[in-house]
Amino acid sequence: MNDQNQDQRLRNILFNSLDAFVGVDHNGLVTEWNQQAANIFGWSHDEAIGQNMAEIIIPQRLREAHQQGMQRFLQSGHTEMLNRRIQLEARRKNGEEFPIEMAITYILNADAHEFYAFIQDISSRKVEEQKLRFLASNDPLTGVRNRSYFNTNLPEAMARSRRTGKSLALMYLDIDHFKSINDSLGHEAGDSLLKEFASRLKAKLREADIVSRLGGDEFAVIIEGVDTEDDASKVASNIIQELNQGNWLGGANLKITSSIGIAIYDGRLIDADKLVALADKAMYMAKHSGRNNFKILRFEDIEASIEEKSRPRAAASISITQNLLSVQQKAGGNFLQNTLSALRRHLDMDVAFISHFHDGLREFMFVDSKDMNPPIAVGGSGSLEDSYCQRVIDGRLPEIINDAFELPEAMSMEVTALVPVRAHMSVPIKLSDGKIYGTFCCFSYTPDQTLNERDISVMHVFADLISQHL
């Protein structure tokens, strides 16, 4: 093969290369332009040859830097652009800018520099890289940040809080009764609900606030620069108000609410998981208070609670609560029966009872009822696992329910299905050794008894009182 044939063979190879092949002389004019260059940039071979390369493929904002780089190389013989792969922006004939990867080399021909570049359009690769980066830090269903991003960012946010001296609020949320909704409407509707929940949540937050989906129906929000607890309370109230607007899933008749736990970080040196645990505890306090609300906890609240629990209840406190219900100190069953009756009347409930847990059953030890024939009787028993009381202790149901007919988990229980029980309250009875004896429960056939946290507090006081007489 003679030199002419070899030269033509090489040109054919370069012309049909899968990479764009562009040659430029020392004046920056195009000398080589293969078919792939025409495909990528939109200029035909005849249009490109002889043109200033910078003017046809380099974006206007980058041309000055390109010219300066060329001049430095021609003067010094040194540049960082040669003999390695670089990524930068290029320009098509229609003005569209896109990413390219390019490798440039040069030769000396008759004391003049000639430059040659192999160029690839990496638009598709960049799109895929962007998708991977998104998936690495975002939840693919809702579009908010994922657990991995949250786990990385929370310690950083806590460090910023320590440096600035400003508190941080961590919100922990879930959708009340999401499992029941998901089971009844199907997973597709459940996914749509999660996306809409995330969207409504973000709409009530600042752009700087970090919203993450931790998994299932659990979300977390990091709010930095919190001046007072009122700031966090206002945000939580706005979220609850938005969720209560209704019109979910395009008008479906759904009542979607959330229980929100808020932990206030005060700059102390602790691991992030302890702050998460505090927010999670606050969320379950919100659930036990009836859901569709929020609770705020600080670390000193937990410390004070632990200190309070370590002290025995003062005799004066017991005496005050006895006087409240006009119950005099008596021995054994009479005292407990009288206490139970007084509390039921005080709370205006239809039935109250004390149950004892043993051998997988709950046995009714004391019962007081407004009617002569209550649905439960002393000495009766039932399955512990499916009982309302056990579900309260497990955290599957709140301690207070104003209307069980609006709560699928409560309506799934046999006792609620057999009798028209509407309002519930239940608290555990703990013995001195920390074991659960049973529960102190009451219920009503009338919905919305205006039950509140004060009523639950009274229940807890008498649960403690009862435990001293067992």
Short mmCIF file of C-alpha atoms in Angstrom, two decimals, residues 150-151 153-162 166-173 214 219-226 260-284 295-302:
data_model
loop_
_atom_site.label_atom_id
_atom_site.label_comp_id
_atom_site.label_asym_id
_atom_site.label_seq_id
_atom_site.Cartn_x
_atom_site.Cartn_y
_atom_site.Cartn_z
CA PHE A 150 -31.07 12.45 56.74
CA ASN A 151 -28.52 10.35 58.65
CA ASN A 153 -27.24 15.78 57.42
CA LEU A 154 -28.64 15.66 60.95
CA PRO A 155 -25.21 15.50 62.69
CA GLU A 156 -24.04 18.36 60.45
CA ALA A 157 -27.11 20.44 61.36
CA MET A 158 -26.50 19.73 65.06
CA ALA A 159 -22.88 20.89 64.67
CA ARG A 160 -24.09 24.13 63.05
CA SER A 161 -26.51 24.59 65.94
CA ARG A 162 -23.66 24.31 68.43
CA LYS A 166 -29.37 28.63 67.95
CA SER A 167 -31.64 25.71 68.72
CA LEU A 168 -32.71 23.11 66.21
CA ALA A 169 -36.11 21.42 66.00
CA LEU A 170 -36.40 17.85 64.76
CA MET A 171 -39.91 16.79 63.73
CA TYR A 172 -40.86 13.12 63.52
CA LEU A 173 -44.16 12.45 61.74
CA LEU A 214 -37.37 7.59 56.63
CA PHE A 219 -41.09 11.40 57.79
CA ALA A 220 -38.62 13.70 59.53
CA VAL A 221 -38.05 17.45 59.23
CA ILE A 222 -34.92 19.32 60.33
CA ILE A 223 -35.65 22.97 61.15
CA GLU A 224 -32.59 25.06 61.95
CA GLY A 225 -32.45 28.48 63.58
CA VAL A 226 -35.33 27.94 66.00
CA ILE A 260 -46.04 14.93 65.15
CA GLY A 261 -43.25 14.63 67.68
CA ILE A 262 -40.84 17.56 68.07
CA ALA A 263 -37.46 17.34 69.79
CA ILE A 264 -35.66 20.59 70.61
CA TYR A 265 -31.88 20.36 70.37
CA ASP A 266 -30.05 22.70 72.75
CA GLY A 267 -26.46 22.22 71.61
CA ARG A 268 -25.37 19.52 74.05
CA LEU A 269 -22.79 16.99 72.85
CA ILE A 270 -24.85 13.90 72.05
CA ASP A 271 -25.18 11.45 69.18
CA ALA A 272 -27.82 12.23 66.57
CA ASP A 273 -29.69 8.98 67.28
CA LYS A 274 -30.54 10.27 70.77
CA LEU A 275 -32.20 13.33 69.27
CA VAL A 276 -34.14 11.06 66.90
CA ALA A 277 -35.21 8.88 69.83
CA LEU A 278 -36.46 11.98 71.66
CA ALA A 279 -38.51 13.11 68.64
CA ASP A 280 -39.88 9.58 68.25
CA LYS A 281 -40.92 9.54 71.92
CA ALA A 282 -42.69 12.88 71.45
CA MET A 283 -44.54 11.48 68.44
CA TYR A 284 -45.87 8.54 70.45
CA LYS A 295 -45.96 17.19 71.31
CA ILE A 296 -42.67 18.94 72.07
CA LEU A 297 -39.90 17.46 74.21
CA ARG A 298 -36.56 18.76 75.42
CA PHE A 299 -33.89 16.62 77.00
CA GLU A 300 -34.53 18.28 80.34
CA ASP A 301 -38.16 17.10 80.12
CA ILE A 302 -36.95 13.50 80.00
#
